[in-house]
Amino acid sequence: MSCVSDSSSLNKALRQQYLSLPQGPFCQVTYIWIDGSGEGLRNKTRTMESEPKSVADLPEWTFDGSSTGQSEGHNSDMLLIPVRMFRDPFLLDPNKLVLCEVLKHTREPAVVLLESNHRNKCNKVMEKVKGLQPWFGMEQEYTLLGVDGHPYGWPRLGFPKPQGLYYCSVGADRAFGRDIVDCHYKACLYAGIKITGTNAEVMPSQWEYQVGPCEGIEVADHLWMSRFVLHRVCEDFGVVATLDPKPMVGDWNGAGCHINVSTASMREEEGIEHIEKAIEKLSRRHEEHIRVYDPHGGEDNKRRLTGRHETSSIHDFSAGVANRGASIRIPRQVGQEKCGYFEDRRPAANCDPYAVTCEMAVTCMLDDVHE
Ligand code: ADP
Ligand code: MN
Ligand code: MN
Ligand code: MN
């Protein structure tokens, strides 16, 4: 089997001829949702007679939940509720990508197999803590694989040189797959996703990008859409992006999704006191957080949070200034300026950002609302 897909070698010049045909008044709108695995994304496209100006212009739609692990018994029609609209970087203006929530026909959130609709609850919590002006920034790490599952650019036999030269690297012998990174970055900017940076990671073929800071529910919406764009760009190139938190066993770093958090009072002078208070609250709910920091209740993160490779042990809670081996890190600059934000390094790359930001707000913010 070749390492890139067959469809990636179709004639792209021919494709361009059709893509540049005028499309009249019509608009192609791609509805995107999280499936029953809590990790996978699904999408389907419909024609609208004119360009929608906001999500309010978008009709609800349905799909067959029995094919996505989301249906219950004989009622397999699930509802797609548009929640956030982006420009489509693949079919271009005026076409749209639309992130949707999934509801049952009774209009309750879909909860089959796994609680795949965490957005519903997250949104309610974010509404409650709105007054604290919570900001979140997330760092999405991922690993490129060939369609055969072998890490992209790794030798067929044996291993690449040990870690040390790959992080933030440049050069054909150490930065593998930058085309994908560059195209994903541009596509996110075009779409209107708040992507704020990117870098090559410690393991070869592993990369990171950052989203945010955004206020409230926004970061998770934008992160999910950035993941869709990533998978879609990779499809064009014929390779696969995996969010597995420990794709390679052995002396190779895993992949996380660090979450950076602040409230208005943490960002103000002497805000460090509020940061320390939040860390104290987090220390009392370590197990609860581990349960929602990957889609399998901690099972995926077990392979990653070993206490080695810039991680803390899954069994212990720890915090420290500039400490990348702790659960919670206070960035050095924040320690010096005595205000800013903190970083929780525990979430796995395949976490659901709705579940993670929601838990963070529940633990650190809910009881401050009426102060
Ligand atoms: P590192 O790799 O050193 O942890 P990055 O630059 O990759 O740092 O990520 C820093 C993250 O912190 C970004 O996602 C950014 O959006 C976020 N961030 C910066 N300031 C704040 C803040 N005040 N509140 C919440 N998040 C923040
Ligand atoms: Mn980072
Ligand atoms: Mn990183
Ligand atoms: Mn980080």
mmCIF file of C-alpha atoms and ligand atoms in Angstrom:
data_model
loop_
_atom_site.group_PDB
_atom_site.id
_atom_site.type_symbol
_atom_site.label_atom_id
_atom_site.label_comp_id
_atom_site.label_asym_id
_atom_site.label_seq_id
_atom_site.Cartn_x
_atom_site.Cartn_y
_atom_site.Cartn_z
ATOM 1 C CA MET A 1 0.000 0.000 0.000
ATOM 2 C CA SER A 2 1.258 3.467 -0.880
ATOM 3 C CA CYS A 3 1.507 5.956 1.982
ATOM 4 C CA VAL A 4 -0.687 8.606 0.296
ATOM 5 C CA SER A 5 -4.295 7.973 -0.793
ATOM 6 C CA ASP A 6 -5.385 7.299 -4.388
ATOM 7 C CA SER A 7 -7.781 10.258 -4.483
ATOM 8 C CA SER A 8 -4.981 12.674 -3.592
ATOM 9 C CA SER A 9 -3.349 11.862 -6.933
ATOM 10 C CA LEU A 10 -6.436 12.641 -9.058
ATOM 11 C CA ASN A 11 -5.923 15.454 -11.563
ATOM 12 C CA LYS A 12 -6.246 18.668 -9.529
ATOM 13 C CA ALA A 13 -6.029 20.953 -12.587
ATOM 14 C CA LEU A 14 -9.153 19.283 -13.933
ATOM 15 C CA ARG A 15 -10.856 19.739 -10.579
ATOM 16 C CA GLN A 16 -10.003 23.431 -10.684
ATOM 17 C CA GLN A 17 -11.830 23.830 -14.020
ATOM 18 C CA TYR A 18 -15.113 22.745 -12.416
ATOM 19 C CA LEU A 19 -14.552 24.559 -9.149
ATOM 20 C CA SER A 20 -14.155 27.847 -11.019
ATOM 21 C CA LEU A 21 -17.534 27.553 -12.809
ATOM 22 C CA PRO A 22 -19.892 30.409 -11.841
ATOM 23 C CA GLN A 23 -22.509 29.177 -9.366
ATOM 24 C CA GLY A 24 -25.247 31.790 -9.884
ATOM 25 C CA PRO A 25 -27.189 32.950 -6.833
ATOM 26 C CA PHE A 26 -26.755 29.595 -5.112
ATOM 27 C CA CYS A 27 -24.780 28.852 -2.004
ATOM 28 C CA GLN A 28 -23.335 25.506 -0.916
ATOM 29 C CA VAL A 29 -23.592 25.050 2.836
ATOM 30 C CA THR A 30 -21.742 22.180 4.535
ATOM 31 C CA TYR A 31 -23.250 21.093 7.861
ATOM 32 C CA ILE A 32 -20.671 19.602 10.244
ATOM 33 C CA TRP A 33 -21.273 17.677 13.476
ATOM 34 C CA ILE A 34 -19.555 15.500 16.085
ATOM 35 C CA ASP A 35 -20.546 11.832 15.774
ATOM 36 C CA GLY A 36 -21.368 9.229 18.417
ATOM 37 C CA SER A 37 -17.699 8.425 19.058
ATOM 38 C CA GLY A 38 -17.281 11.899 20.552
ATOM 39 C CA GLU A 39 -14.188 12.326 18.368
ATOM 40 C CA GLY A 40 -15.204 11.859 14.751
ATOM 41 C CA LEU A 41 -16.620 14.602 12.542
ATOM 42 C CA ARG A 42 -19.285 14.074 9.880
ATOM 43 C CA ASN A 43 -20.530 16.461 7.220
ATOM 44 C CA LYS A 44 -23.022 16.833 4.391
ATOM 45 C CA THR A 45 -23.765 19.650 2.004
ATOM 46 C CA ARG A 46 -26.950 21.327 0.750
ATOM 47 C CA THR A 47 -27.820 24.085 -1.710
ATOM 48 C CA MET A 48 -29.417 27.303 -0.521
ATOM 49 C CA GLU A 49 -31.074 29.753 -2.903
ATOM 50 C CA SER A 50 -29.090 32.695 -1.588
ATOM 51 C CA GLU A 51 -26.176 33.420 0.696
ATOM 52 C CA PRO A 52 -27.047 33.074 4.405
ATOM 53 C CA LYS A 53 -25.904 36.117 6.401
ATOM 54 C CA SER A 54 -25.906 34.450 9.826
ATOM 55 C CA VAL A 55 -26.853 31.141 11.474
ATOM 56 C CA ALA A 56 -30.371 32.549 11.874
ATOM 57 C CA ASP A 57 -30.769 32.161 8.088
ATOM 58 C CA LEU A 58 -29.875 28.463 8.177
ATOM 59 C CA PRO A 59 -32.613 25.831 8.395
ATOM 60 C CA GLU A 60 -32.406 22.884 10.780
ATOM 61 C CA TRP A 61 -31.630 19.625 9.008
ATOM 62 C CA THR A 62 -31.704 15.896 9.785
ATOM 63 C CA PHE A 63 -29.383 12.917 9.348
ATOM 64 C CA ASP A 64 -29.451 9.177 9.913
ATOM 65 C CA GLY A 65 -28.164 8.677 13.447
ATOM 66 C CA SER A 66 -28.022 4.895 13.032
ATOM 67 C CA SER A 67 -24.988 5.354 10.775
ATOM 68 C CA THR A 68 -23.071 7.598 13.186
ATOM 69 C CA GLY A 69 -23.598 5.824 16.514
ATOM 70 C CA GLN A 70 -26.205 8.415 17.511
ATOM 71 C CA SER A 71 -29.655 6.909 17.117
ATOM 72 C CA GLU A 72 -31.992 5.350 19.604
ATOM 73 C CA GLY A 73 -34.108 2.344 18.551
ATOM 74 C CA HIS A 74 -36.484 3.048 15.694
ATOM 75 C CA ASN A 75 -36.071 6.799 15.763
ATOM 76 C CA SER A 76 -32.914 7.247 13.768
ATOM 77 C CA ASP A 77 -33.644 10.762 12.473
ATOM 78 C CA MET A 78 -31.465 13.182 14.389
ATOM 79 C CA LEU A 79 -31.673 16.981 14.232
ATOM 80 C CA LEU A 80 -28.829 19.256 13.130
ATOM 81 C CA ILE A 81 -29.049 22.694 14.742
ATOM 82 C CA PRO A 82 -26.666 25.256 13.171
ATOM 83 C CA VAL A 83 -24.692 27.095 15.885
ATOM 84 C CA ARG A 84 -21.751 28.820 14.163
ATOM 85 C CA MET A 85 -21.018 29.730 10.558
ATOM 86 C CA PHE A 86 -17.629 30.089 8.832
ATOM 87 C CA ARG A 87 -16.465 30.883 5.288
ATOM 88 C CA ASP A 88 -15.669 27.750 3.281
ATOM 89 C CA PRO A 89 -11.934 27.701 2.390
ATOM 90 C CA PHE A 90 -12.411 24.710 0.048
ATOM 91 C CA LEU A 91 -15.378 25.753 -2.130
ATOM 92 C CA LEU A 92 -14.624 29.455 -1.418
ATOM 93 C CA ASP A 93 -17.023 32.435 -1.066
ATOM 94 C CA PRO A 94 -19.986 32.621 -0.842
ATOM 95 C CA ASN A 95 -20.073 29.003 0.351
ATOM 96 C CA LYS A 96 -20.163 28.173 4.065
ATOM 97 C CA LEU A 97 -19.090 25.672 6.684
ATOM 98 C CA VAL A 98 -21.557 25.379 9.545
ATOM 99 C CA LEU A 99 -20.946 23.770 12.922
ATOM 100 C CA CYS A 100 -24.070 22.060 14.307
ATOM 101 C CA GLU A 101 -25.342 20.690 17.583
ATOM 102 C CA VAL A 102 -27.077 17.307 17.430
ATOM 103 C CA LEU A 103 -30.484 16.949 19.095
ATOM 104 C CA LYS A 104 -32.818 13.975 19.344
ATOM 105 C CA HIS A 105 -36.237 14.217 17.684
ATOM 106 C CA THR A 106 -37.541 15.186 21.151
ATOM 107 C CA ARG A 107 -35.139 18.170 20.952
ATOM 108 C CA GLU A 108 -33.031 16.881 23.848
ATOM 109 C CA PRO A 109 -29.249 16.712 23.361
ATOM 110 C CA ALA A 110 -27.998 13.465 21.793
ATOM 111 C CA VAL A 111 -26.506 11.244 24.499
ATOM 112 C CA VAL A 112 -26.322 7.821 22.851
ATOM 113 C CA LEU A 113 -23.177 5.650 23.180
ATOM 114 C CA LEU A 114 -21.158 8.564 24.448
ATOM 115 C CA GLU A 115 -22.349 11.967 25.447
ATOM 116 C CA SER A 116 -21.472 13.320 22.046
ATOM 117 C CA ASN A 117 -23.293 16.623 22.520
ATOM 118 C CA HIS A 118 -21.337 18.290 25.318
ATOM 119 C CA ARG A 119 -21.966 21.711 23.802
ATOM 120 C CA ASN A 120 -25.447 22.001 25.221
ATOM 121 C CA LYS A 121 -24.283 21.801 28.845
ATOM 122 C CA CYS A 122 -21.110 23.804 28.189
ATOM 123 C CA ASN A 123 -23.145 26.663 26.768
ATOM 124 C CA LYS A 124 -25.377 26.800 29.862
ATOM 125 C CA VAL A 125 -22.350 26.925 32.196
ATOM 126 C CA MET A 126 -20.633 29.591 30.070
ATOM 127 C CA GLU A 127 -23.784 31.726 30.259
ATOM 128 C CA LYS A 128 -23.647 31.506 34.070
ATOM 129 C CA VAL A 129 -19.978 32.556 34.334
ATOM 130 C CA LYS A 130 -20.211 35.197 31.602
ATOM 131 C CA GLY A 131 -19.711 38.054 34.080
ATOM 132 C CA LEU A 132 -16.212 36.778 34.927
ATOM 133 C CA GLN A 133 -15.205 37.171 31.249
ATOM 134 C CA PRO A 134 -13.502 33.761 30.973
ATOM 135 C CA TRP A 135 -10.883 33.438 28.225
ATOM 136 C CA PHE A 136 -9.588 30.130 26.926
ATOM 137 C CA GLY A 137 -6.722 29.372 24.542
ATOM 138 C CA MET A 138 -6.139 25.806 23.366
ATOM 139 C CA GLU A 139 -3.017 24.205 21.881
ATOM 140 C CA GLN A 140 -3.939 21.396 19.513
ATOM 141 C CA GLU A 141 -1.211 18.823 18.923
ATOM 142 C CA TYR A 142 -1.576 16.182 16.201
ATOM 143 C CA THR A 143 0.468 13.601 14.312
ATOM 144 C CA LEU A 144 0.577 13.017 10.565
ATOM 145 C CA LEU A 145 0.240 9.443 9.322
ATOM 146 C CA GLY A 146 0.186 7.852 5.897
ATOM 147 C CA VAL A 147 -3.102 6.157 4.940
ATOM 148 C CA ASP A 148 -1.312 2.930 5.923
ATOM 149 C CA GLY A 149 -1.104 4.196 9.531
ATOM 150 C CA HIS A 150 2.689 4.599 9.502
ATOM 151 C CA PRO A 151 3.928 8.006 10.785
ATOM 152 C CA TYR A 152 4.387 10.298 7.800
ATOM 153 C CA GLY A 153 8.019 10.679 6.733
ATOM 154 C CA TRP A 154 9.332 8.000 9.114
ATOM 155 C CA PRO A 155 11.613 5.366 7.563
ATOM 156 C CA ARG A 156 9.874 2.139 6.503
ATOM 157 C CA LEU A 157 12.246 0.140 8.673
ATOM 158 C CA GLY A 158 13.697 1.329 11.942
ATOM 159 C CA PHE A 159 13.161 4.766 13.467
ATOM 160 C CA PRO A 160 14.045 8.407 12.845
ATOM 161 C CA LYS A 161 16.832 9.998 14.905
ATOM 162 C CA PRO A 162 15.901 10.406 18.586
ATOM 163 C CA GLN A 163 13.908 13.446 19.718
ATOM 164 C CA GLY A 164 15.767 16.707 20.137
ATOM 165 C CA LEU A 165 16.050 18.167 16.658
ATOM 166 C CA TYR A 166 12.398 18.269 15.620
ATOM 167 C CA TYR A 167 10.708 20.852 17.916
ATOM 168 C CA CYS A 168 10.299 24.138 15.974
ATOM 169 C CA SER A 169 12.660 22.718 13.336
ATOM 170 C CA VAL A 170 13.339 23.618 9.716
ATOM 171 C CA GLY A 171 14.830 21.339 7.064
ATOM 172 C CA ALA A 172 13.863 18.371 4.937
ATOM 173 C CA ASP A 173 15.501 15.883 7.303
ATOM 174 C CA ARG A 174 13.509 17.048 10.364
ATOM 175 C CA ALA A 175 10.288 18.958 9.481
ATOM 176 C CA PHE A 176 7.871 16.471 7.901
ATOM 177 C CA GLY A 177 4.669 17.620 6.200
ATOM 178 C CA ARG A 178 4.886 21.419 6.469
ATOM 179 C CA ASP A 179 2.696 21.805 3.337
ATOM 180 C CA ILE A 180 -0.214 20.559 5.410
ATOM 181 C CA VAL A 181 0.554 22.906 8.294
ATOM 182 C CA ASP A 182 0.810 25.963 6.023
ATOM 183 C CA CYS A 183 -2.359 25.127 4.090
ATOM 184 C CA HIS A 184 -4.309 24.416 7.269
ATOM 185 C CA TYR A 185 -3.196 27.731 8.805
ATOM 186 C CA LYS A 186 -4.232 29.762 5.719
ATOM 187 C CA ALA A 187 -7.512 27.862 5.386
ATOM 188 C CA CYS A 188 -8.379 28.561 9.042
ATOM 189 C CA LEU A 189 -7.640 32.284 8.642
ATOM 190 C CA TYR A 190 -9.816 32.426 5.514
ATOM 191 C CA ALA A 191 -12.621 30.605 7.313
ATOM 192 C CA GLY A 192 -12.600 33.087 10.197
ATOM 193 C CA ILE A 193 -11.247 30.632 12.786
ATOM 194 C CA LYS A 194 -9.239 32.341 15.539
ATOM 195 C CA ILE A 195 -6.011 30.414 14.939
ATOM 196 C CA THR A 196 -3.101 32.255 16.547
ATOM 197 C CA GLY A 197 0.016 30.243 15.756
ATOM 198 C CA THR A 198 1.669 26.976 14.873
ATOM 199 C CA ASN A 199 4.901 25.060 15.519
ATOM 200 C CA ALA A 200 6.599 21.733 14.822
ATOM 201 C CA GLU A 201 6.524 19.454 17.867
ATOM 202 C CA VAL A 202 9.015 17.305 19.747
ATOM 203 C CA MET A 203 8.173 14.036 17.961
ATOM 204 C CA PRO A 204 8.910 13.973 14.206
ATOM 205 C CA SER A 205 5.705 14.449 12.110
ATOM 206 C CA GLN A 206 3.960 15.940 15.135
ATOM 207 C CA TRP A 207 2.702 19.516 14.933
ATOM 208 C CA GLU A 208 0.746 22.019 17.005
ATOM 209 C CA TYR A 209 -1.456 25.016 16.397
ATOM 210 C CA GLN A 210 -3.135 27.351 18.858
ATOM 211 C CA VAL A 211 -6.690 28.708 18.929
ATOM 212 C CA GLY A 212 -7.688 31.687 21.052
ATOM 213 C CA PRO A 213 -7.840 33.240 23.495
ATOM 214 C CA CYS A 214 -11.586 33.350 22.951
ATOM 215 C CA GLU A 215 -14.337 34.153 25.429
ATOM 216 C CA GLY A 216 -16.692 31.415 26.702
ATOM 217 C CA ILE A 217 -18.056 28.806 24.301
ATOM 218 C CA GLU A 218 -16.284 30.312 21.288
ATOM 219 C CA VAL A 219 -12.928 28.520 21.737
ATOM 220 C CA ALA A 220 -14.493 25.058 21.549
ATOM 221 C CA ASP A 221 -16.575 25.966 18.468
ATOM 222 C CA HIS A 222 -13.483 27.305 16.732
ATOM 223 C CA LEU A 223 -11.301 24.351 17.780
ATOM 224 C CA TRP A 224 -13.816 21.817 16.457
ATOM 225 C CA MET A 225 -14.038 23.682 13.151
ATOM 226 C CA SER A 226 -10.217 23.891 12.953
ATOM 227 C CA ARG A 227 -10.108 20.104 13.364
ATOM 228 C CA PHE A 228 -12.562 19.679 10.487
ATOM 229 C CA VAL A 229 -10.380 21.932 8.315
ATOM 230 C CA LEU A 230 -7.299 19.910 9.329
ATOM 231 C CA HIS A 231 -8.851 16.571 8.359
ATOM 232 C CA ARG A 232 -10.135 18.079 5.113
ATOM 233 C CA VAL A 233 -6.732 19.545 4.148
ATOM 234 C CA CYS A 234 -5.076 16.219 4.975
ATOM 235 C CA GLU A 235 -7.639 14.452 2.768
ATOM 236 C CA ASP A 236 -6.534 16.650 -0.157
ATOM 237 C CA PHE A 237 -2.904 15.695 0.429
ATOM 238 C CA GLY A 238 -3.782 12.016 0.920
ATOM 239 C CA VAL A 239 -2.499 11.722 4.483
ATOM 240 C CA VAL A 240 -4.200 11.421 7.873
ATOM 241 C CA ALA A 241 -4.019 13.598 11.001
ATOM 242 C CA THR A 242 -4.505 11.569 14.161
ATOM 243 C CA LEU A 243 -5.377 13.105 17.522
ATOM 244 C CA ASP A 244 -4.387 9.927 19.361
ATOM 245 C CA PRO A 245 -2.700 11.127 22.578
ATOM 246 C CA LYS A 246 0.132 8.568 22.310
ATOM 247 C CA PRO A 247 0.453 7.448 18.696
ATOM 248 C CA MET A 248 3.914 5.874 19.099
ATOM 249 C CA VAL A 249 4.955 3.826 22.108
ATOM 250 C CA GLY A 250 8.499 4.237 23.361
ATOM 251 C CA ASP A 251 10.662 7.291 23.692
ATOM 252 C CA TRP A 252 8.356 9.564 21.723
ATOM 253 C CA ASN A 253 6.256 12.450 23.050
ATOM 254 C CA GLY A 254 2.495 12.078 23.124
ATOM 255 C CA ALA A 255 -0.025 14.652 21.878
ATOM 256 C CA GLY A 256 -1.986 16.911 24.185
ATOM 257 C CA CYS A 257 -4.418 19.772 23.973
ATOM 258 C CA HIS A 258 -3.208 22.196 26.681
ATOM 259 C CA ILE A 259 -5.852 24.602 27.851
ATOM 260 C CA ASN A 260 -4.903 28.141 28.928
ATOM 261 C CA VAL A 261 -7.378 29.890 31.184
ATOM 262 C CA SER A 262 -8.019 33.319 32.672
ATOM 263 C CA THR A 263 -10.802 35.443 34.074
ATOM 264 C CA ALA A 264 -10.929 39.248 34.114
ATOM 265 C CA SER A 265 -9.712 39.307 37.725
ATOM 266 C CA MET A 266 -6.731 37.033 36.899
ATOM 267 C CA ARG A 267 -5.730 39.390 34.103
ATOM 268 C CA GLU A 268 -5.809 42.451 36.386
ATOM 269 C CA GLU A 269 -3.003 43.623 38.702
ATOM 270 C CA GLU A 270 -2.194 41.069 41.429
ATOM 271 C CA GLY A 271 -4.389 38.592 39.537
ATOM 272 C CA ILE A 272 -1.973 35.827 40.601
ATOM 273 C CA GLU A 273 -4.021 35.494 43.818
ATOM 274 C CA HIS A 274 -7.031 34.479 41.723
ATOM 275 C CA ILE A 275 -4.875 32.107 39.672
ATOM 276 C CA GLU A 276 -3.638 30.440 42.868
ATOM 277 C CA LYS A 277 -7.214 30.140 44.159
ATOM 278 C CA ALA A 278 -8.257 28.408 40.928
ATOM 279 C CA ILE A 279 -5.298 26.000 41.148
ATOM 280 C CA GLU A 280 -6.280 25.167 44.732
ATOM 281 C CA LYS A 281 -9.799 24.279 43.538
ATOM 282 C CA LEU A 282 -8.382 22.192 40.678
ATOM 283 C CA SER A 283 -6.188 20.234 43.109
ATOM 284 C CA ARG A 284 -9.339 18.980 44.858
ATOM 285 C CA ARG A 285 -10.960 17.702 41.645
ATOM 286 C CA HIS A 286 -8.075 15.968 39.816
ATOM 287 C CA GLU A 287 -9.894 12.663 39.164
ATOM 288 C CA GLU A 288 -13.043 14.422 37.920
ATOM 289 C CA HIS A 289 -10.961 16.410 35.444
ATOM 290 C CA ILE A 290 -9.015 13.379 34.227
ATOM 291 C CA ARG A 291 -12.362 11.697 33.478
ATOM 292 C CA VAL A 292 -13.370 14.414 30.994
ATOM 293 C CA TYR A 293 -9.919 15.152 29.522
ATOM 294 C CA ASP A 294 -10.243 12.419 26.884
ATOM 295 C CA PRO A 295 -13.342 10.802 25.314
ATOM 296 C CA HIS A 296 -12.803 7.487 27.156
ATOM 297 C CA GLY A 297 -12.830 8.590 30.785
ATOM 298 C CA GLY A 298 -9.046 8.713 31.168
ATOM 299 C CA GLU A 299 -8.209 5.503 29.308
ATOM 300 C CA ASP A 300 -6.586 7.311 26.352
ATOM 301 C CA ASN A 301 -4.633 9.733 28.536
ATOM 302 C CA LYS A 302 -3.283 6.857 30.639
ATOM 303 C CA ARG A 303 -0.897 6.045 27.812
ATOM 304 C CA ARG A 304 0.275 9.677 27.632
ATOM 305 C CA LEU A 305 0.363 11.049 31.202
ATOM 306 C CA THR A 306 3.269 8.924 32.421
ATOM 307 C CA GLY A 307 5.327 11.568 34.197
ATOM 308 C CA ARG A 308 7.825 11.411 31.328
ATOM 309 C CA HIS A 309 8.014 13.243 27.995
ATOM 310 C CA GLU A 310 6.946 16.622 29.429
ATOM 311 C CA THR A 311 3.881 15.238 31.203
ATOM 312 C CA SER A 312 2.753 14.774 34.793
ATOM 313 C CA SER A 313 1.594 11.383 36.093
ATOM 314 C CA ILE A 314 -2.130 10.714 35.587
ATOM 315 C CA HIS A 315 -2.305 9.799 39.313
ATOM 316 C CA ASP A 316 -0.912 13.042 40.754
ATOM 317 C CA PHE A 317 -1.849 16.679 40.743
ATOM 318 C CA SER A 318 0.969 19.227 40.667
ATOM 319 C CA ALA A 319 1.487 22.880 39.781
ATOM 320 C CA GLY A 320 4.490 25.120 39.239
ATOM 321 C CA VAL A 321 5.919 28.193 37.561
ATOM 322 C CA ALA A 322 7.496 27.324 34.187
ATOM 323 C CA ASN A 323 7.217 23.593 35.002
ATOM 324 C CA ARG A 324 6.318 21.511 31.940
ATOM 325 C CA GLY A 325 6.277 18.334 34.002
ATOM 326 C CA ALA A 326 3.386 19.591 36.170
ATOM 327 C CA SER A 327 -0.378 19.236 35.694
ATOM 328 C CA ILE A 328 -0.721 23.019 35.880
ATOM 329 C CA ARG A 329 1.939 25.413 34.666
ATOM 330 C CA ILE A 330 2.068 29.115 35.470
ATOM 331 C CA PRO A 331 4.001 30.651 32.560
ATOM 332 C CA ARG A 332 7.228 32.354 33.715
ATOM 333 C CA GLN A 333 6.061 35.771 32.521
ATOM 334 C CA VAL A 334 2.821 35.418 34.487
ATOM 335 C CA GLY A 335 4.831 34.587 37.618
ATOM 336 C CA GLN A 336 6.928 37.708 37.085
ATOM 337 C CA GLU A 337 4.107 40.113 36.236
ATOM 338 C CA LYS A 338 1.846 38.602 38.931
ATOM 339 C CA CYS A 339 -1.149 38.450 36.609
ATOM 340 C CA GLY A 340 -2.305 36.735 33.438
ATOM 341 C CA TYR A 341 -3.372 33.110 32.990
ATOM 342 C CA PHE A 342 -2.516 29.504 33.822
ATOM 343 C CA GLU A 343 -2.115 26.395 31.686
ATOM 344 C CA ASP A 344 -3.646 22.964 32.356
ATOM 345 C CA ARG A 345 -1.433 20.483 30.493
ATOM 346 C CA ARG A 346 -3.541 17.389 31.167
ATOM 347 C CA PRO A 347 -6.181 17.326 28.357
ATOM 348 C CA ALA A 348 -5.440 14.758 25.624
ATOM 349 C CA ALA A 349 -5.198 15.786 21.969
ATOM 350 C CA ASN A 350 -8.516 14.027 21.291
ATOM 351 C CA CYS A 351 -10.417 15.719 24.138
ATOM 352 C CA ASP A 352 -13.774 17.338 23.570
ATOM 353 C CA PRO A 353 -13.076 21.064 24.166
ATOM 354 C CA TYR A 354 -16.728 21.560 25.223
ATOM 355 C CA ALA A 355 -16.279 19.030 28.038
ATOM 356 C CA VAL A 356 -12.874 20.456 29.027
ATOM 357 C CA THR A 357 -13.835 24.150 29.115
ATOM 358 C CA CYS A 358 -17.104 23.271 30.850
ATOM 359 C CA GLU A 359 -15.348 21.319 33.628
ATOM 360 C CA MET A 360 -12.823 24.131 34.011
ATOM 361 C CA ALA A 361 -15.598 26.707 34.449
ATOM 362 C CA VAL A 362 -17.496 24.472 36.898
ATOM 363 C CA THR A 363 -14.424 23.902 39.097
ATOM 364 C CA CYS A 364 -12.787 27.324 38.980
ATOM 365 C CA MET A 365 -15.521 29.840 38.253
ATOM 366 C CA LEU A 366 -19.087 28.820 39.156
ATOM 367 C CA ASP A 367 -18.831 29.659 42.884
ATOM 368 C CA ASP A 368 -17.254 33.069 42.123
ATOM 369 C CA VAL A 369 -20.245 34.235 40.119
ATOM 370 C CA HIS A 370 -22.100 35.940 42.977
ATOM 371 C CA GLU A 371 -19.042 37.353 44.767
HETATM 372 P P1 ADP B 1 3.261 27.076 25.259
HETATM 373 O O1 ADP B 1 3.579 26.135 24.148
HETATM 374 O O2 ADP B 1 4.467 27.740 25.847
HETATM 375 O O3 ADP B 1 2.393 26.471 26.314
HETATM 376 P P2 ADP B 1 1.641 28.574 23.283
HETATM 377 O O4 ADP B 1 2.114 29.852 22.725
HETATM 378 O O5 ADP B 1 1.662 27.386 22.399
HETATM 379 O O6 ADP B 1 2.431 28.325 24.673
HETATM 380 O O7 ADP B 1 0.145 28.724 23.778
HETATM 381 C C1 ADP B 1 -0.268 29.747 24.634
HETATM 382 C C2 ADP B 1 -1.776 29.788 24.651
HETATM 383 O O8 ADP B 1 -2.201 30.649 25.688
HETATM 384 C C3 ADP B 1 -2.416 30.283 23.377
HETATM 385 O O9 ADP B 1 -3.411 29.353 22.997
HETATM 386 C C4 ADP B 1 -3.072 31.615 23.792
HETATM 387 O O10 ADP B 1 -4.288 31.805 23.118
HETATM 388 C C5 ADP B 1 -3.333 31.376 25.259
HETATM 389 N N1 ADP B 1 -3.444 32.595 26.070
HETATM 390 C C6 ADP B 1 -2.645 33.687 26.038
HETATM 391 N N2 ADP B 1 -3.083 34.619 26.923
HETATM 392 C C7 ADP B 1 -4.193 34.094 27.523
HETATM 393 C C8 ADP B 1 -5.105 34.557 28.536
HETATM 394 N N3 ADP B 1 -4.961 35.750 29.117
HETATM 395 N N4 ADP B 1 -6.127 33.754 28.887
HETATM 396 C C9 ADP B 1 -6.275 32.543 28.335
HETATM 397 N N5 ADP B 1 -5.452 32.062 27.369
HETATM 398 C C10 ADP B 1 -4.414 32.809 26.971
HETATM 399 MN MN MN B 2 2.355 25.391 22.683
HETATM 400 MN MN MN B 3 3.119 21.631 22.395
HETATM 401 MN MN MN B 4 1.429 24.537 26.262
#
